[in-house]
């Protein structure tokens, strides 16, 4: 077992080193491009790529590696459950992508929330995400709060993750449960959750500019604190709408 873990870790490190100094992400999330793209696999341990017919499966190496790592870790903790379903990432060359204002430079990815009933969307369905997880401002019964929190804390453990756009009802619910958790990773998970419209059926992960991409333009980090106050959440939601940060 230790040998297997060492091989996996060594492979990840070697893959990361192979991309050191290679430019991938150009300009900003809403007006950028992607070069030398990394391709997310259609399937990997704990992961399945959906909306495959749209061929929006390209990203930077950092984003792809992080997603695959986290999906595998959550699947190991919760074996036999639905896999992490990855929606739109970017086109092969980045740039304009339908239904989105961002997703242009390989640093954004849409992820369907984990379900309690373990259903997975048909990976070849080209339409929208098939289930909404917020009704009347609250998460539905099928929203798996435990596994989605595990996902968010794992995302928060990666310093390059500064924003995860979610429906404001989901942030309210997770704040109510975890606001007094003194674990720094828990507080960071709350902080990176940014209320945004059109995110009741998926979350939207965004990472910072990777090393080796000097033309990438970074977004200012979110304000300090966990952002769990009701007034703060409403202001963050308004800011997201005014800045048109995500598109969806």
Tab-separated table of C-alpha atoms in Angstrom, residues 82-200:
chain	number	residue	atom	x	y	z
A	82	UNK	CA	-22.057	8.945	-7.320
A	83	UNK	CA	-18.871	10.252	-8.887
A	84	UNK	CA	-17.818	13.869	-9.173
A	85	UNK	CA	-19.540	15.071	-12.339
A	86	UNK	CA	-17.528	17.681	-14.227
A	87	UNK	CA	-19.470	19.939	-16.556
A	88	UNK	CA	-18.060	22.758	-18.683
A	89	UNK	CA	-14.356	23.596	-18.386
A	90	UNK	CA	-13.015	25.348	-21.527
A	91	UNK	CA	-12.601	24.956	-25.263
A	92	UNK	CA	-9.316	23.583	-26.609
A	93	UNK	CA	-8.056	27.101	-27.359
A	94	UNK	CA	-10.089	28.842	-24.669
A	95	UNK	CA	-11.932	31.984	-25.684
A	96	UNK	CA	-15.675	32.451	-25.994
A	97	UNK	CA	-17.795	29.575	-24.719
A	98	UNK	CA	-21.582	29.433	-25.032
A	99	UNK	CA	-23.692	30.162	-21.913
A	100	UNK	CA	-20.663	31.572	-20.069
A	101	UNK	CA	-18.907	34.892	-19.641
A	102	UNK	CA	-15.882	33.207	-18.057
A	103	UNK	CA	-14.382	29.719	-18.690
A	104	UNK	CA	-12.057	31.293	-21.263
A	105	UNK	CA	-8.510	30.677	-20.012
A	106	UNK	CA	-8.598	27.188	-18.493
A	107	UNK	CA	-8.997	28.233	-14.857
A	108	UNK	CA	-12.747	27.620	-14.380
A	109	UNK	CA	-14.688	24.364	-14.037
A	110	UNK	CA	-18.330	23.527	-13.350
A	111	UNK	CA	-19.011	20.674	-10.932
A	112	UNK	CA	-22.407	19.139	-10.175
A	113	UNK	CA	-23.243	18.898	-6.470
A	114	UNK	CA	-23.112	15.439	-4.927
A	115	UNK	CA	-26.522	13.780	-4.560
A	116	UNK	CA	-27.921	11.640	-1.768
A	117	UNK	CA	-29.665	9.375	-4.292
A	118	UNK	CA	-26.344	8.821	-6.143
A	119	UNK	CA	-27.801	9.413	-9.607
A	120	UNK	CA	-25.449	10.528	-12.344
A	121	UNK	CA	-26.389	12.554	-15.386
A	122	UNK	CA	-26.082	10.908	-18.803
A	123	UNK	CA	-22.561	12.005	-19.829
A	124	UNK	CA	-23.656	12.490	-23.446
A	125	UNK	CA	-26.657	14.688	-22.625
A	126	UNK	CA	-25.828	18.089	-24.127
A	127	UNK	CA	-28.562	20.032	-22.353
A	128	UNK	CA	-28.418	21.813	-19.022
A	129	UNK	CA	-27.808	20.161	-15.681
A	130	UNK	CA	-30.815	18.024	-14.915
A	131	UNK	CA	-31.465	18.809	-11.246
A	132	UNK	CA	-31.722	21.943	-9.116
A	133	UNK	CA	-30.592	21.612	-5.517
A	134	UNK	CA	-32.140	24.755	-4.030
A	135	UNK	CA	-35.848	25.411	-3.570
A	136	UNK	CA	-37.356	28.369	-1.720
A	137	UNK	CA	-33.883	29.479	-0.694
A	138	UNK	CA	-32.866	26.189	0.933
A	139	UNK	CA	-30.982	23.076	-0.212
A	140	UNK	CA	-33.225	20.213	-1.265
A	141	UNK	CA	-33.366	16.821	0.444
A	142	UNK	CA	-31.200	15.361	-2.321
A	143	UNK	CA	-28.332	17.818	-1.679
A	144	UNK	CA	-25.631	15.777	0.068
A	145	UNK	CA	-24.402	18.362	2.576
A	146	UNK	CA	-21.795	16.042	4.103
A	147	UNK	CA	-20.024	15.094	0.880
A	148	UNK	CA	-20.341	18.553	-0.651
A	149	UNK	CA	-18.709	19.963	2.479
A	150	UNK	CA	-15.924	17.400	2.122
A	151	UNK	CA	-15.480	18.567	-1.464
A	152	UNK	CA	-15.355	22.221	-0.433
A	153	UNK	CA	-12.823	21.650	2.350
A	154	UNK	CA	-10.587	19.725	-0.028
A	155	UNK	CA	-10.831	22.573	-2.537
A	156	UNK	CA	-10.007	25.017	0.262
A	157	UNK	CA	-6.842	23.074	1.065
A	158	UNK	CA	-5.422	24.068	-2.333
A	159	UNK	CA	-4.051	27.648	-2.084
A	160	UNK	CA	-4.751	28.297	-5.771
A	161	UNK	CA	-8.522	28.045	-5.146
A	162	UNK	CA	-9.844	31.486	-4.233
A	163	UNK	CA	-13.440	31.221	-5.400
A	164	UNK	CA	-16.142	28.575	-5.586
A	165	UNK	CA	-19.402	30.107	-6.827
A	166	UNK	CA	-22.517	28.593	-5.241
A	167	UNK	CA	-26.166	29.492	-4.755
A	168	UNK	CA	-26.631	31.829	-1.787
A	169	UNK	CA	-29.019	29.304	-0.195
A	170	UNK	CA	-26.244	26.711	-0.153
A	171	UNK	CA	-23.769	29.130	1.424
A	172	UNK	CA	-26.339	30.078	4.090
A	173	UNK	CA	-26.991	26.428	4.938
A	174	UNK	CA	-23.301	25.486	5.184
A	175	UNK	CA	-22.495	28.632	7.166
A	176	UNK	CA	-25.219	27.706	9.681
A	177	UNK	CA	-23.557	24.323	10.212
A	178	UNK	CA	-19.871	25.255	10.139
A	179	UNK	CA	-19.520	28.939	11.061
A	180	UNK	CA	-18.166	28.123	14.548
A	181	UNK	CA	-15.716	25.500	13.292
A	182	UNK	CA	-12.293	26.841	14.249
A	183	UNK	CA	-10.391	24.673	11.803
A	184	UNK	CA	-8.621	27.122	9.432
A	185	UNK	CA	-9.500	24.941	6.441
A	186	UNK	CA	-13.188	25.045	7.415
A	187	UNK	CA	-13.063	28.835	7.645
A	188	UNK	CA	-11.281	29.000	4.302
A	189	UNK	CA	-13.949	26.752	2.761
A	190	UNK	CA	-16.612	29.213	3.910
A	191	UNK	CA	-14.571	32.142	2.608
A	192	UNK	CA	-14.051	30.759	-0.908
A	193	UNK	CA	-17.795	30.087	-1.301
A	194	UNK	CA	-19.033	33.106	-3.240
A	195	UNK	CA	-22.800	33.585	-3.625
A	196	UNK	CA	-23.778	33.766	-7.288
A	197	UNK	CA	-26.970	33.518	-9.311
A	198	UNK	CA	-27.599	30.522	-11.608
A	199	UNK	CA	-25.646	28.154	-9.359
A	200	UNK	CA	-28.451	26.106	-7.831
